[in-house]
PDB file of C-alpha atoms in Angstrom:
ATOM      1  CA  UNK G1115     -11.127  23.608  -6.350  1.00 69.00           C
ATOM      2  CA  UNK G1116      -8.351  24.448  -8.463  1.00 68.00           C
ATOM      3  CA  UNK G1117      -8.388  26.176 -11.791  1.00 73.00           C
ATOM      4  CA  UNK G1118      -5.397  24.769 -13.599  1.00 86.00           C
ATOM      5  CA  UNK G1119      -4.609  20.713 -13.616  1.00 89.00           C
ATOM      6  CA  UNK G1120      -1.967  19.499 -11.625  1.00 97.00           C
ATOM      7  CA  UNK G1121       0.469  17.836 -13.144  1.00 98.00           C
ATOM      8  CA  UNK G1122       2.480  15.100 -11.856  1.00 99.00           C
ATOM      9  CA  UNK G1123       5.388  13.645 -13.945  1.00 99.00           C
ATOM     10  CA  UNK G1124       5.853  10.115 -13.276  1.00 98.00           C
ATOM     11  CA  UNK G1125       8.836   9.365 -15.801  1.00 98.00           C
ATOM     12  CA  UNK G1126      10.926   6.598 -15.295  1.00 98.00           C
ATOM     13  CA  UNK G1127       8.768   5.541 -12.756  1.00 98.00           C
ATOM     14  CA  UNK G1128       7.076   1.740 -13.561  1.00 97.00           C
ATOM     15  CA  UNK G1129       3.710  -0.152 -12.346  1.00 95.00           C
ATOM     16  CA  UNK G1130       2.624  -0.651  -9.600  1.00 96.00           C
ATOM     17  CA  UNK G1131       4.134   2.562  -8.421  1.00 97.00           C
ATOM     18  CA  UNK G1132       2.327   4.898 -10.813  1.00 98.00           C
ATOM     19  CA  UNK G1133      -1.008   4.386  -9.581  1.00 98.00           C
ATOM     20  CA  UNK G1134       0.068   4.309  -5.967  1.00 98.00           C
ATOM     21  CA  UNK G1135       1.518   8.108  -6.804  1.00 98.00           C
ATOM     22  CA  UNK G1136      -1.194   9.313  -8.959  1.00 99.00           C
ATOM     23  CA  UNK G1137      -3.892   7.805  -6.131  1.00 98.00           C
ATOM     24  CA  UNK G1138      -1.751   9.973  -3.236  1.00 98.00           C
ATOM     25  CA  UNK G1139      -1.747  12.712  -5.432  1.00 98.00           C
ATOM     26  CA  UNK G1140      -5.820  12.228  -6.171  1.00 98.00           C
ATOM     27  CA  UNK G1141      -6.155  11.588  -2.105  1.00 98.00           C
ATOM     28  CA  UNK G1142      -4.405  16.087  -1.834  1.00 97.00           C
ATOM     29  CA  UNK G1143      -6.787  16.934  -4.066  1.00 97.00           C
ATOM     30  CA  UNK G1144     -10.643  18.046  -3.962  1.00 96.00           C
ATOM     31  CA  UNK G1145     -13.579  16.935  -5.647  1.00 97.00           C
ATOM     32  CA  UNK G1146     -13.555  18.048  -8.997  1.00 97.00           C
ATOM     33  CA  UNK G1147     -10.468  19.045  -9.146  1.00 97.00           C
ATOM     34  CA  UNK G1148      -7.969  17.531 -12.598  1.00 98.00           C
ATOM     35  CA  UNK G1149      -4.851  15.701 -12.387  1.00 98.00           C
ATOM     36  CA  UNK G1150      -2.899  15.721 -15.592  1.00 98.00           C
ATOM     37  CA  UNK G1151      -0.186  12.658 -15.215  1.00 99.00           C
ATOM     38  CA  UNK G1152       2.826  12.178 -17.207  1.00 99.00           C
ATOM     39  CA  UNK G1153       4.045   8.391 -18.112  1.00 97.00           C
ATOM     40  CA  UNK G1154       6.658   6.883 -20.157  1.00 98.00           C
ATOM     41  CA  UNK G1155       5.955   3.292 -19.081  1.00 97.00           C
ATOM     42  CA  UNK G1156       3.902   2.212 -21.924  1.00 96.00           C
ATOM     43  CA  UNK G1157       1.730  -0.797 -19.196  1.00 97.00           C
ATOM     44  CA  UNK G1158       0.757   2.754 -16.741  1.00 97.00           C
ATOM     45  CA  UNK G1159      -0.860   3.874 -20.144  1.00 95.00           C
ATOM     46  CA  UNK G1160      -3.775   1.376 -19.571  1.00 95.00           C
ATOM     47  CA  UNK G1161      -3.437   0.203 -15.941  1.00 97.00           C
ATOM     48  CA  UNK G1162      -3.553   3.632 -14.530  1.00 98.00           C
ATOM     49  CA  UNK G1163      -6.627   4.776 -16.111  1.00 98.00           C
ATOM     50  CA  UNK G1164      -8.578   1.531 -15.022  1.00 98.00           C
ATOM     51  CA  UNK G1165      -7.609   1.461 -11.715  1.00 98.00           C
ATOM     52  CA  UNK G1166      -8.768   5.561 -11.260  1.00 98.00           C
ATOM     53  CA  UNK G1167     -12.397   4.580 -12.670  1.00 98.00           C
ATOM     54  CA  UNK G1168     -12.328   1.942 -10.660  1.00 98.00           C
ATOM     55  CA  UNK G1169     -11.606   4.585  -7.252  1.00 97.00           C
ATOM     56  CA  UNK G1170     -14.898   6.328  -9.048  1.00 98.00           C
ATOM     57  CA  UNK G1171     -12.486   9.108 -10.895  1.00 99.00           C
ATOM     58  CA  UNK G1172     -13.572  10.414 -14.439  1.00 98.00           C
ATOM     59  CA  UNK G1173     -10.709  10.063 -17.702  1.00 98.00           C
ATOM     60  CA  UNK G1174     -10.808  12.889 -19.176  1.00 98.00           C
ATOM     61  CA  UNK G1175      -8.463  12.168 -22.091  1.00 98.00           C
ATOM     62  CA  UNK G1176      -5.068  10.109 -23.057  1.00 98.00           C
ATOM     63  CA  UNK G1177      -2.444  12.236 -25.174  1.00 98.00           C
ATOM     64  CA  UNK G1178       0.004  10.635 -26.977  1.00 97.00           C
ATOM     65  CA  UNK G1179       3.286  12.871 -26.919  1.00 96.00           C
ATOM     66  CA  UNK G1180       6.217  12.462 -28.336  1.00 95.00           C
ATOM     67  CA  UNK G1181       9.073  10.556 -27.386  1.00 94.00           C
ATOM     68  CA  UNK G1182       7.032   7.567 -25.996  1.00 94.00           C
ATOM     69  CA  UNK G1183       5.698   9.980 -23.395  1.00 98.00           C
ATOM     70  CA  UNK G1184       1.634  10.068 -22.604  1.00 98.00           C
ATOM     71  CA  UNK G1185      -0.731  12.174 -20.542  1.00 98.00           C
ATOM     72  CA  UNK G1186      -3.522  11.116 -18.456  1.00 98.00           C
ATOM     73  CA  UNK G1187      -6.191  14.146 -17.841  1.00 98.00           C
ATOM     74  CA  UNK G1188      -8.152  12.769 -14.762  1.00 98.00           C
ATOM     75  CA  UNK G1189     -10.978  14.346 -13.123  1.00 98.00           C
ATOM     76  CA  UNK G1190     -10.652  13.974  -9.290  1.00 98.00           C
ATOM     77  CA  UNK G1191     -14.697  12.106  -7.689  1.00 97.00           C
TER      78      UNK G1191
END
């Protein structure tokens, strides 16, 4: 288990594609570990987030950056 979140920028990149990416990323990872992923693509904002509970992740929190930009702290099952 790692300490720190990973973080996996997913700018410019639009659904479905940002929960296929942040569910291979999630697949690398072990239990417990956190994912921290960054989206401009306001839709990802709310798909993404379902779809991980959905795999049986935990949401740890949605930040709203600047800039139209948002992060996704999930907590890998």
């Amino acid at each position: 288990m790692t300490e720190e979140p990973i973080e996996l920028d997913l700018r410019g990149e639009i659904c479905p594609f940002t929960f296929v990416k942040t569910k291979l990323q999630l697949e690398e990872l072990e239990s417990g570990d956190n994912l921290t992923v960054i989206f401009d693509y306001p839709p990802a904002v709310s798909n993404v987030p379902k779809s991980v509970k959905n795999e049986g992740h935990t949401i740890l929190g949605i930040d709203k950056e600047e800039n139209n930009i948002w992060k996704v702290h999930i907590k890998k099952a």
